[in-house]
PDB file of C-alpha atoms in Angstrom:
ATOM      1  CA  UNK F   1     -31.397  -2.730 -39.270  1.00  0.00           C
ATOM      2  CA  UNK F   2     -28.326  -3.915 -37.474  1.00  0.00           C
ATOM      3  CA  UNK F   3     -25.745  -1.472 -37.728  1.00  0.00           C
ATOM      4  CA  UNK F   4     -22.525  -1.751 -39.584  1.00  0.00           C
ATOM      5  CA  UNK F   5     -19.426  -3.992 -37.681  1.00  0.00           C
ATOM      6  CA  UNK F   6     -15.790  -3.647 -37.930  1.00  0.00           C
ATOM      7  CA  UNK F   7     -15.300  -7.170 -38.919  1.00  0.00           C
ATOM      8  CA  UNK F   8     -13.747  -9.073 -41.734  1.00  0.00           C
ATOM      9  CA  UNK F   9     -15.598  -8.869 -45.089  1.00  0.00           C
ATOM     10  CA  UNK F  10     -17.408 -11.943 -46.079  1.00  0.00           C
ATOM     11  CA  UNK F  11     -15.355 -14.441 -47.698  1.00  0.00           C
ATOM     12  CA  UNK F  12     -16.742 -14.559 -51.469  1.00  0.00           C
ATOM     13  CA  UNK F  13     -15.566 -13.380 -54.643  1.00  0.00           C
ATOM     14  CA  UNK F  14     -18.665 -10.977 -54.741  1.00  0.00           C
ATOM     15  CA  UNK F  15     -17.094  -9.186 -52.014  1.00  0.00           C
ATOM     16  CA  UNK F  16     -13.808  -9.493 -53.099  1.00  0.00           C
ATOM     17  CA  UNK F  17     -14.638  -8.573 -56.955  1.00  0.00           C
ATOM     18  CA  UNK F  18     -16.601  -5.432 -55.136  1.00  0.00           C
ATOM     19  CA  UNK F  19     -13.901  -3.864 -53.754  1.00  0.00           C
ATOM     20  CA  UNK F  20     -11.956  -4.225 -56.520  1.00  0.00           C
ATOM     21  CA  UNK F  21     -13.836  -2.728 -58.732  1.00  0.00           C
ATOM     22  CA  UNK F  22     -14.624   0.287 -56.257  1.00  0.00           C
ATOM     23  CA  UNK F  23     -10.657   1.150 -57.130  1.00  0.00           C
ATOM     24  CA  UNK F  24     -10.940   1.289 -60.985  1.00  0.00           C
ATOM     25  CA  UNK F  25      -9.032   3.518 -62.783  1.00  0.00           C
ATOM     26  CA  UNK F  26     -10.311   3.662 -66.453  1.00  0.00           C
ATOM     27  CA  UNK F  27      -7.382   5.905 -67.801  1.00  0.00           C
ATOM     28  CA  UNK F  28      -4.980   4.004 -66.134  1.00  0.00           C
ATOM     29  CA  UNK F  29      -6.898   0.646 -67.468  1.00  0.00           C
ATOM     30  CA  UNK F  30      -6.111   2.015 -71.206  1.00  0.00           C
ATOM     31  CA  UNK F  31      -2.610   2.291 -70.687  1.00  0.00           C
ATOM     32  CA  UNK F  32      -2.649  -1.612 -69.038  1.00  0.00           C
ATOM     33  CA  UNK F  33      -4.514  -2.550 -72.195  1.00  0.00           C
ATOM     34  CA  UNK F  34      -1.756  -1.458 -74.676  1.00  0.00           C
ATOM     35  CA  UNK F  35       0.661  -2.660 -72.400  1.00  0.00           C
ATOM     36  CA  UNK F  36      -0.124  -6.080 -72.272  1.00  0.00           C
ATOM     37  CA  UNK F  37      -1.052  -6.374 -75.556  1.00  0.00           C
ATOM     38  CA  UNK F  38      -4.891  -7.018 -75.613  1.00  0.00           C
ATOM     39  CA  UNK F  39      -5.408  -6.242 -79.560  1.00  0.00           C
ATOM     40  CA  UNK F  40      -6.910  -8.581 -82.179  1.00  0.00           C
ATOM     41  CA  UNK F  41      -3.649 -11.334 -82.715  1.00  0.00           C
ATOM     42  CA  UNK F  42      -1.380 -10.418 -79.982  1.00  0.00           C
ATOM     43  CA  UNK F  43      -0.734 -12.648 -76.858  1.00  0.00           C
ATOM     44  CA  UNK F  44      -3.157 -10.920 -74.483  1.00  0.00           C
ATOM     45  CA  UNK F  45      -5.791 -10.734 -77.138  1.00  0.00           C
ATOM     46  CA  UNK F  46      -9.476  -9.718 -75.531  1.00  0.00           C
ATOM     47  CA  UNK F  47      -7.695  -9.448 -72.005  1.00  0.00           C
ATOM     48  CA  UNK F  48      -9.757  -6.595 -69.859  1.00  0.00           C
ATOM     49  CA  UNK F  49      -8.147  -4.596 -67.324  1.00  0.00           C
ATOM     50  CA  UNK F  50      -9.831  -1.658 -64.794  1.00  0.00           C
ATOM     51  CA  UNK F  51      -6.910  -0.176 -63.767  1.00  0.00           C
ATOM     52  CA  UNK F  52      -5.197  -1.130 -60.662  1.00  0.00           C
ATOM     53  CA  UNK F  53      -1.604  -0.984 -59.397  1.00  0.00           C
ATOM     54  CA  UNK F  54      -0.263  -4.411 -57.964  1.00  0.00           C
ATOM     55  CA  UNK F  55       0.026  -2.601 -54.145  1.00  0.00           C
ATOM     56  CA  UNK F  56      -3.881  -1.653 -54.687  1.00  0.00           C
ATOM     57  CA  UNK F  57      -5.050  -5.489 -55.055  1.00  0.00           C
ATOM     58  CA  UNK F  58      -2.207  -7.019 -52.732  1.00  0.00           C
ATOM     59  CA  UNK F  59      -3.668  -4.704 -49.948  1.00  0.00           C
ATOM     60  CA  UNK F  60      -7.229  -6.110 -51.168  1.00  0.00           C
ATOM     61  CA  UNK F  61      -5.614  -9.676 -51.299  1.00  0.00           C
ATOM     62  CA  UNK F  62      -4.447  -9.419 -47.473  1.00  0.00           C
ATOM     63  CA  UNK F  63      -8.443  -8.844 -46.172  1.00  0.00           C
ATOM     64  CA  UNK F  64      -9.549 -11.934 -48.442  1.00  0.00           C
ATOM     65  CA  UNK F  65      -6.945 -14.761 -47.793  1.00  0.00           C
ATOM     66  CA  UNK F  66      -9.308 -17.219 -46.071  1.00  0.00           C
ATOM     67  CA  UNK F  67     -11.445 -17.653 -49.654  1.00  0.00           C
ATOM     68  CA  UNK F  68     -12.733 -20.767 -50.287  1.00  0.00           C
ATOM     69  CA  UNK F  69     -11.785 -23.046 -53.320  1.00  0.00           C
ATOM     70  CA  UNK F  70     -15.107 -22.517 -55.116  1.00  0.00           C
ATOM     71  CA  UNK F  71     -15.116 -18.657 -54.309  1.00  0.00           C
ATOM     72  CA  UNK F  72     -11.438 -18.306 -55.743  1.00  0.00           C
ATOM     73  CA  UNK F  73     -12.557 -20.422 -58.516  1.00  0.00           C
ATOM     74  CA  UNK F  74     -15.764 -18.134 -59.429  1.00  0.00           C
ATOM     75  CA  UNK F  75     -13.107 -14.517 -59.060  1.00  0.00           C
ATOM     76  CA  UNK F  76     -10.480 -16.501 -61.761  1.00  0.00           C
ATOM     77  CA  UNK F  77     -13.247 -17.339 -64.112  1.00  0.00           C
ATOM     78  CA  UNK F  78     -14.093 -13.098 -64.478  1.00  0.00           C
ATOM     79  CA  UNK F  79     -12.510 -11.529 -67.919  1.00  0.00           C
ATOM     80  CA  UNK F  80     -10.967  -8.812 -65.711  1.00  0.00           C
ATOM     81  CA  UNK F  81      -7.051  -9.422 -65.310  1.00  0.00           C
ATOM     82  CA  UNK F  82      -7.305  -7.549 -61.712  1.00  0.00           C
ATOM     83  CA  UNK F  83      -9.469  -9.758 -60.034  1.00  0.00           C
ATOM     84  CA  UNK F  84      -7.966 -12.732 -61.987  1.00  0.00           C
ATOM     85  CA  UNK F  85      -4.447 -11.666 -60.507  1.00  0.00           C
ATOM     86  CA  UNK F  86      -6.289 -11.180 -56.512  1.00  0.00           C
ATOM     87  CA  UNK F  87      -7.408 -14.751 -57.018  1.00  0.00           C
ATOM     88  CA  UNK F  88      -3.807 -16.164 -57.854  1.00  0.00           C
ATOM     89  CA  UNK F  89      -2.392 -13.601 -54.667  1.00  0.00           C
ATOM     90  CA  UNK F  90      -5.069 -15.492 -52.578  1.00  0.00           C
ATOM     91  CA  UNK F  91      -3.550 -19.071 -53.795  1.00  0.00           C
ATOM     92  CA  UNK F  92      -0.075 -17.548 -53.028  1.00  0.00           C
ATOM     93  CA  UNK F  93      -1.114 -16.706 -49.763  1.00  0.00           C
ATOM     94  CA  UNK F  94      -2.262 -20.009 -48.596  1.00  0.00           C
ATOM     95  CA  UNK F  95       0.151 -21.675 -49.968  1.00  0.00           C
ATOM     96  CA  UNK F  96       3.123 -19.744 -48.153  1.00  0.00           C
ATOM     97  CA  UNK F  97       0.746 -20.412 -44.767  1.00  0.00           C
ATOM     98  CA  UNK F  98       0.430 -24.125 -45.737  1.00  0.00           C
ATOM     99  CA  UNK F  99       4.430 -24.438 -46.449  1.00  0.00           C
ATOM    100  CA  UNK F 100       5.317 -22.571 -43.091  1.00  0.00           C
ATOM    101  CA  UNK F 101       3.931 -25.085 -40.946  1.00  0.00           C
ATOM    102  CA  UNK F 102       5.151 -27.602 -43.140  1.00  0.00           C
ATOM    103  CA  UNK F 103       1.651 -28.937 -44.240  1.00  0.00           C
ATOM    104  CA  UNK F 104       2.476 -30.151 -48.053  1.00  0.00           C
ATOM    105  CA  UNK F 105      -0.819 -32.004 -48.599  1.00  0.00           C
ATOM    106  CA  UNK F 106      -2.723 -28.182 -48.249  1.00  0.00           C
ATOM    107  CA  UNK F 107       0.844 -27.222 -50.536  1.00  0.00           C
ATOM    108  CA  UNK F 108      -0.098 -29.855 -52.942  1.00  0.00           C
ATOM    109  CA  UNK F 109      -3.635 -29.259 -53.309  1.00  0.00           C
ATOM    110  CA  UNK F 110      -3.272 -25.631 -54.142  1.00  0.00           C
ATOM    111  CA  UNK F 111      -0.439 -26.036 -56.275  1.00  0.00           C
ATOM    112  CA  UNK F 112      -2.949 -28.667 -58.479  1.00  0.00           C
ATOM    113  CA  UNK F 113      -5.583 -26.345 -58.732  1.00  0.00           C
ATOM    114  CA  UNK F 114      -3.572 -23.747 -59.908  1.00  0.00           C
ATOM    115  CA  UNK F 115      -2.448 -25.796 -62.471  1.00  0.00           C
ATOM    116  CA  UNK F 116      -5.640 -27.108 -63.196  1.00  0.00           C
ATOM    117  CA  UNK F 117      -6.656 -23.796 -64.426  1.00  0.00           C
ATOM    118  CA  UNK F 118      -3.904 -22.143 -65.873  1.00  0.00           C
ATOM    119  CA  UNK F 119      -6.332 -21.373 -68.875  1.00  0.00           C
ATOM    120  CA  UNK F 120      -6.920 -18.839 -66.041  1.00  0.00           C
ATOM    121  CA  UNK F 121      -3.305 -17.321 -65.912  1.00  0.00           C
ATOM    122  CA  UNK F 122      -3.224 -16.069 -68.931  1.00  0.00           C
ATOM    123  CA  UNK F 123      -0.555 -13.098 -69.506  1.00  0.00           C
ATOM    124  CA  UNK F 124       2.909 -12.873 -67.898  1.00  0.00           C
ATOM    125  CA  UNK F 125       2.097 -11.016 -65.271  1.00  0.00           C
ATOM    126  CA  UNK F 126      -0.213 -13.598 -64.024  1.00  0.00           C
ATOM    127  CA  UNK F 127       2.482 -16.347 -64.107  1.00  0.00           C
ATOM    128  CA  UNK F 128       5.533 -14.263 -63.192  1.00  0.00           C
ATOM    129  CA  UNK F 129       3.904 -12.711 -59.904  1.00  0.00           C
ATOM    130  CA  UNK F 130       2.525 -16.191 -58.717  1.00  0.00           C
ATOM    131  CA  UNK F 131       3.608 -19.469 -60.633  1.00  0.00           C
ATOM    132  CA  UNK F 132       7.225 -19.766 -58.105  1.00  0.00           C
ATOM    133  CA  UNK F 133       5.305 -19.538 -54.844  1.00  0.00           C
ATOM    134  CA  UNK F 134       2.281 -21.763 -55.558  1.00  0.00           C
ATOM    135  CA  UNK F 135       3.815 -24.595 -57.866  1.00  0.00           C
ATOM    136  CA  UNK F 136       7.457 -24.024 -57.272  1.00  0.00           C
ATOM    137  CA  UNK F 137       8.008 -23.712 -53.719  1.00  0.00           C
ATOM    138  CA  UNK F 138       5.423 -27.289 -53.479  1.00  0.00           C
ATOM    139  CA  UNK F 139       7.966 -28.599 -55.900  1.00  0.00           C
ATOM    140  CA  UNK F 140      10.996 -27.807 -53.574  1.00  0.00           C
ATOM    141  CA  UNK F 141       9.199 -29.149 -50.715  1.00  0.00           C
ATOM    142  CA  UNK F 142       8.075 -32.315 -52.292  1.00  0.00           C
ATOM    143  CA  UNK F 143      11.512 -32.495 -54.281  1.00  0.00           C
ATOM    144  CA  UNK F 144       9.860 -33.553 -57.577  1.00  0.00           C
ATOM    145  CA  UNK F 145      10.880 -31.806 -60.681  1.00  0.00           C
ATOM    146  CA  UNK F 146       8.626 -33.920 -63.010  1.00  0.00           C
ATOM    147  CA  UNK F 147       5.415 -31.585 -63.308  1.00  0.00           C
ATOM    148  CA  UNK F 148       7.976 -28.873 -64.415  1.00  0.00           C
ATOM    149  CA  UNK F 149       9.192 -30.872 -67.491  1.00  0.00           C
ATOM    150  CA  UNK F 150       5.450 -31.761 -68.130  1.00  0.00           C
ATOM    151  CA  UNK F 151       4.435 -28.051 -68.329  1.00  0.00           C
ATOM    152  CA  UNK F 152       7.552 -27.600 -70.794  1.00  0.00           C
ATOM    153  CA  UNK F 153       5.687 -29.750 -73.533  1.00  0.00           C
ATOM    154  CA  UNK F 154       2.834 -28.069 -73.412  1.00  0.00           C
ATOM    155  CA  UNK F 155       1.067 -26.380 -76.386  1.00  0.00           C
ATOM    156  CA  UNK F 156       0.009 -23.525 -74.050  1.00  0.00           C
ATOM    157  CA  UNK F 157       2.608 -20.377 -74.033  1.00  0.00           C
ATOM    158  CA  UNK F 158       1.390 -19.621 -70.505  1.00  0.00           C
ATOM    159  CA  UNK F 159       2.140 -23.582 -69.462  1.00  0.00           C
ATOM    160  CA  UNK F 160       5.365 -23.089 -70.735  1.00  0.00           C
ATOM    161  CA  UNK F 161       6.693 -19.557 -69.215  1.00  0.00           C
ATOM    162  CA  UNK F 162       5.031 -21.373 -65.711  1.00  0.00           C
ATOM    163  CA  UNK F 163       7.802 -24.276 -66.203  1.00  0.00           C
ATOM    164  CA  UNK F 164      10.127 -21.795 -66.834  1.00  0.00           C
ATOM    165  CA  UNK F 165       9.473 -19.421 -64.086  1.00  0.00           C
ATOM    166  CA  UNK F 166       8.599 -22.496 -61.814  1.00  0.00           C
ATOM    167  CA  UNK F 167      12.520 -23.134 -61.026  1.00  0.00           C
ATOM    168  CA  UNK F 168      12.845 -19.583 -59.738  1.00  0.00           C
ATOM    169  CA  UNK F 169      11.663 -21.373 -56.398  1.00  0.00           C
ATOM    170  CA  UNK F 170      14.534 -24.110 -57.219  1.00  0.00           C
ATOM    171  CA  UNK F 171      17.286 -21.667 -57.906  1.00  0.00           C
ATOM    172  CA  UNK F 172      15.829 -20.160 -54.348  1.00  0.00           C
ATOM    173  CA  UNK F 173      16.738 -23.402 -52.822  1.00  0.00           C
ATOM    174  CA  UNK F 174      20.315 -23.716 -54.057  1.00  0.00           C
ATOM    175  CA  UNK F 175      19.312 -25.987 -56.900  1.00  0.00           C
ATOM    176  CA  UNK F 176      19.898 -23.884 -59.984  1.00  0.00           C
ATOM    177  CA  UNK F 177      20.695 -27.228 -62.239  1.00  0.00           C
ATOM    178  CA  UNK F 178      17.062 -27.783 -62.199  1.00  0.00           C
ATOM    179  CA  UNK F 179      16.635 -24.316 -64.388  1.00  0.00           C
ATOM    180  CA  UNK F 180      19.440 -25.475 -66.333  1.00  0.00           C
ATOM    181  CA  UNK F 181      17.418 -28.672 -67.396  1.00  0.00           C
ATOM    182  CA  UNK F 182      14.281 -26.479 -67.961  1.00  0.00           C
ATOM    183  CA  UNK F 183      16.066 -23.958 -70.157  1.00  0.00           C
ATOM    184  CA  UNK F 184      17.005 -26.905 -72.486  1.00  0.00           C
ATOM    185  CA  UNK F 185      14.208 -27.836 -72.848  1.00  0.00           C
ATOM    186  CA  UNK F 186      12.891 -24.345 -73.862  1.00  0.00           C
ATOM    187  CA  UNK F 187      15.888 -22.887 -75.043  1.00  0.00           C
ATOM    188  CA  UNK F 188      13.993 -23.451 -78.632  1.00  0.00           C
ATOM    189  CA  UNK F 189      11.009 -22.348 -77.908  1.00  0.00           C
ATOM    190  CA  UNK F 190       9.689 -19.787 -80.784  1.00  0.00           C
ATOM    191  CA  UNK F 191       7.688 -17.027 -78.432  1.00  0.00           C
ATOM    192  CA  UNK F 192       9.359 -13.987 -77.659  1.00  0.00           C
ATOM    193  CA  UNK F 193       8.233 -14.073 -74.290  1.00  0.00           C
ATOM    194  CA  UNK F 194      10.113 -17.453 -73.801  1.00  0.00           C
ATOM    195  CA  UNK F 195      13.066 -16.306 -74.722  1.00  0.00           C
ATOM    196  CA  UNK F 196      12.458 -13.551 -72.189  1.00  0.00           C
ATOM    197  CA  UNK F 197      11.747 -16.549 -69.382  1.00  0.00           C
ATOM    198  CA  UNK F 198      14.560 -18.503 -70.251  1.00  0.00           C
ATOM    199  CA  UNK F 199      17.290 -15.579 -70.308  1.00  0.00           C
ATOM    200  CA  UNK F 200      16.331 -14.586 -67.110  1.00  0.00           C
ATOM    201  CA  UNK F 201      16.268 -17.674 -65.150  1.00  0.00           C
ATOM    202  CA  UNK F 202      19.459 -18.460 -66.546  1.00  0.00           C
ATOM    203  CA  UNK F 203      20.825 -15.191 -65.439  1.00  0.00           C
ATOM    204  CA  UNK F 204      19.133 -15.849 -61.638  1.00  0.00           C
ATOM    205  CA  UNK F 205      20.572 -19.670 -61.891  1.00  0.00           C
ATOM    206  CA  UNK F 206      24.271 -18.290 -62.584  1.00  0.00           C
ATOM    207  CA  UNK F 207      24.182 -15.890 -60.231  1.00  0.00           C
ATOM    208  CA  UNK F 208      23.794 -19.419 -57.840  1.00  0.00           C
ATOM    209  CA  UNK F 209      26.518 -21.300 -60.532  1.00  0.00           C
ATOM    210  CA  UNK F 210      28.208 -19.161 -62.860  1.00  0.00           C
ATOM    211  CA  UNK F 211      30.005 -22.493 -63.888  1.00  0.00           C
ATOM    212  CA  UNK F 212      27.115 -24.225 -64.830  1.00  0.00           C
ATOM    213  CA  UNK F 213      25.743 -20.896 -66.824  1.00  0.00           C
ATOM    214  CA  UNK F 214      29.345 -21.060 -68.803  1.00  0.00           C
ATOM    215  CA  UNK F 215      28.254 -24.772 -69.264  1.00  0.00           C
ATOM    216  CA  UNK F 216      25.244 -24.211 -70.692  1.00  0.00           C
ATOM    217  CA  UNK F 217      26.124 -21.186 -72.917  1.00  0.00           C
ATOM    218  CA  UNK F 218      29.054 -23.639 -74.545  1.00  0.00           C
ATOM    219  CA  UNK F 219      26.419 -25.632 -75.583  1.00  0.00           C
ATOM    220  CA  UNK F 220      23.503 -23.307 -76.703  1.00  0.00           C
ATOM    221  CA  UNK F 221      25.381 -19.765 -76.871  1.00  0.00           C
ATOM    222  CA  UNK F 222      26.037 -19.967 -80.658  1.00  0.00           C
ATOM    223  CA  UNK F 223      22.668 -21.214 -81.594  1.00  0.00           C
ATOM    224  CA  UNK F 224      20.238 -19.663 -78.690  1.00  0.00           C
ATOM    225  CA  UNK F 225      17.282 -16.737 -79.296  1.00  0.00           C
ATOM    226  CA  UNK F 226      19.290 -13.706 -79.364  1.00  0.00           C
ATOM    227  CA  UNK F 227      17.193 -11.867 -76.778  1.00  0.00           C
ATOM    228  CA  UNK F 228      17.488 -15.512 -74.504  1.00  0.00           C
ATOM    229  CA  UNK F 229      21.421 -15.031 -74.546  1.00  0.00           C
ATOM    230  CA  UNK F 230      21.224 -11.275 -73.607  1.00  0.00           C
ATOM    231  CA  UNK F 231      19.247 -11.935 -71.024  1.00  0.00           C
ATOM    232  CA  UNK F 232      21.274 -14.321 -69.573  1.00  0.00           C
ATOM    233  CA  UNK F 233      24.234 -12.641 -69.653  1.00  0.00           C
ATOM    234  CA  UNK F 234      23.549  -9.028 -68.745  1.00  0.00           C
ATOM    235  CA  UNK F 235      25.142  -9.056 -65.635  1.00  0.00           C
ATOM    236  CA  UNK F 236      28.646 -10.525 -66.835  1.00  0.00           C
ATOM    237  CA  UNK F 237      31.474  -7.907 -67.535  1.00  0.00           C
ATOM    238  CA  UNK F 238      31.292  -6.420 -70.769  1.00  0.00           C
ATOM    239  CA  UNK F 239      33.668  -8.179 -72.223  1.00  0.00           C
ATOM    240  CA  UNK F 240      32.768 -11.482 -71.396  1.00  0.00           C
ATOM    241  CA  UNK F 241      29.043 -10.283 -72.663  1.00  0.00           C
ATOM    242  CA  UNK F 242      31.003  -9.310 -76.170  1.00  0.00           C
ATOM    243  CA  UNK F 243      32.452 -12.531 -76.566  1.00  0.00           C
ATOM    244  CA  UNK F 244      29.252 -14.653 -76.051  1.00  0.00           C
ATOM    245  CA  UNK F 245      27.416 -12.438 -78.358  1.00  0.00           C
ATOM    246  CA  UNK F 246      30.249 -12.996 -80.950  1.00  0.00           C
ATOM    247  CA  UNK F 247      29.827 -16.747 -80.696  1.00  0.00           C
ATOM    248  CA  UNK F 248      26.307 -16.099 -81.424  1.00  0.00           C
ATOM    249  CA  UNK F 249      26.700 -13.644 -84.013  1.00  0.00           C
ATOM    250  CA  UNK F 250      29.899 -16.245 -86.106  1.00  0.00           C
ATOM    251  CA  UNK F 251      27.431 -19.165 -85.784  1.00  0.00           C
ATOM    252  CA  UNK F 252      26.104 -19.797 -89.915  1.00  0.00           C
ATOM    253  CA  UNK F 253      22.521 -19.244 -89.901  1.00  0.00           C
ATOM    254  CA  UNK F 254      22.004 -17.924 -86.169  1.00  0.00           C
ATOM    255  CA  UNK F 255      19.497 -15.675 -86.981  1.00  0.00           C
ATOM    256  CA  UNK F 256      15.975 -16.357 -85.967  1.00  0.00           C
TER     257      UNK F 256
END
């Protein structure tokens, strides 16, 4: 038998899923499974965790970032959110290499087959940790804002928050008008954790333009989710915050 090297681990999701897995923590695992609502009818419904802490897997992520397309493919397609989440850190990982040296055709293909499978990133997490540096940073780079709007029309809650989330990489750039556009377009949206997206880009994108924040909340202040506006405006002075809310609160038929 040959003995043991000090080498890289083999590049496949069995390897990768393996040591994983070796780091389960089932009590923690309960407390994911509440948290991100796994139960019969809520928006993580039948999602299965093990346990991990995001610093656990991104360590993992760091040994496994040369993974093939098929091999990522084979770790998103497990039920376990851990090993769906290393998968996405692996995407994020090439794609930051690709970017650096400025190759946007590598940029581009990840970016697609992330969004080919978003059935794949499928709880907030999943999107918030990885949707801005895979499709949103691509997006800078190749300057078009059009795939963003498409997500926005989806059916899919998870396409949607990704649109949202996406222009976190724009507001990066110094082009917060690009969330501005997004968050009218989901400004409506009827999921809680949209409203959640939406108030906080708009908070990140006036922290770029607080004039074009002001802008917006003229227009959608009195009519917006209520948790959207407090999101967005959480970091304003207190009594600035009070008289947005009051708009809000004087509007007929505000609540939703």
């Amino acid at each position: 038998m040959s003995p043991p090297t000090d080498g890289p681990p083999p590049q496949t999701a069995a390897a990768l899923t393996a040591r994983l897995d070796a780091l389960a923590d089932p009590g923690h695992a309960e407390q994911l499974q509440r948290f991100f609502k796994t139960g019969p009818g809520e928006y993580g419904e039948g999602d299965v965790f093990i346990g991990l802490r995001m610093p656990q897997i991104r360590a993992v992520v760091r040994d496994f970032r040369e993974l093939a397309p098929g091999e990522v493919e084979s770790v998103l397609a497990s039920e376990v959110h851990e090993h769906r989440m290393a998968a996405l850190l692996v995407l994020v990982e090439q794609s930051k290499r690709s970017l650096k040296r400025g190759d946007l055709a590598a940029a581009r293909e990840l970016s697609d087959f992330y969004l080919a499978h978003t059935d794949r990133v499928n709880n907030w997490d999943l999107v918030d940790v990885t949707c801005r540096d895979v499709v949103g940073e691509y997006l800078v780079a190749s300057g078009d804002v059009e795939p963003l709007k498409r997500l926005a029309r989806s059916d899919s809650l998870w396409e949607r928050r990704i649109a949202m989330i996406g222009t976190a990489a724009f507001i990066r750039a110094g082009r917060p008008e690009v969330a501005f556009e997004l968050a009218d377009l989901l400004v409506d949206d009827g999921h809680d954790l949209m409203h959640k997206a939406v108030g906080w880009m708009l908070r990140e994108a006036g922290k770029k333009d607080p004039t074009g924040l002001d802008d917006f909340l003229e227009r959608q202040a009195a009519t917006m989710p209520r948790t959207a506006l407090r999101y967005a405006i959480e970091r304003m002075p207190a009594e600035r915050r009070a008289d947005w809310m009051a708009r809000r609160a004087s509007s007929a038929g505000a609540d939703r």
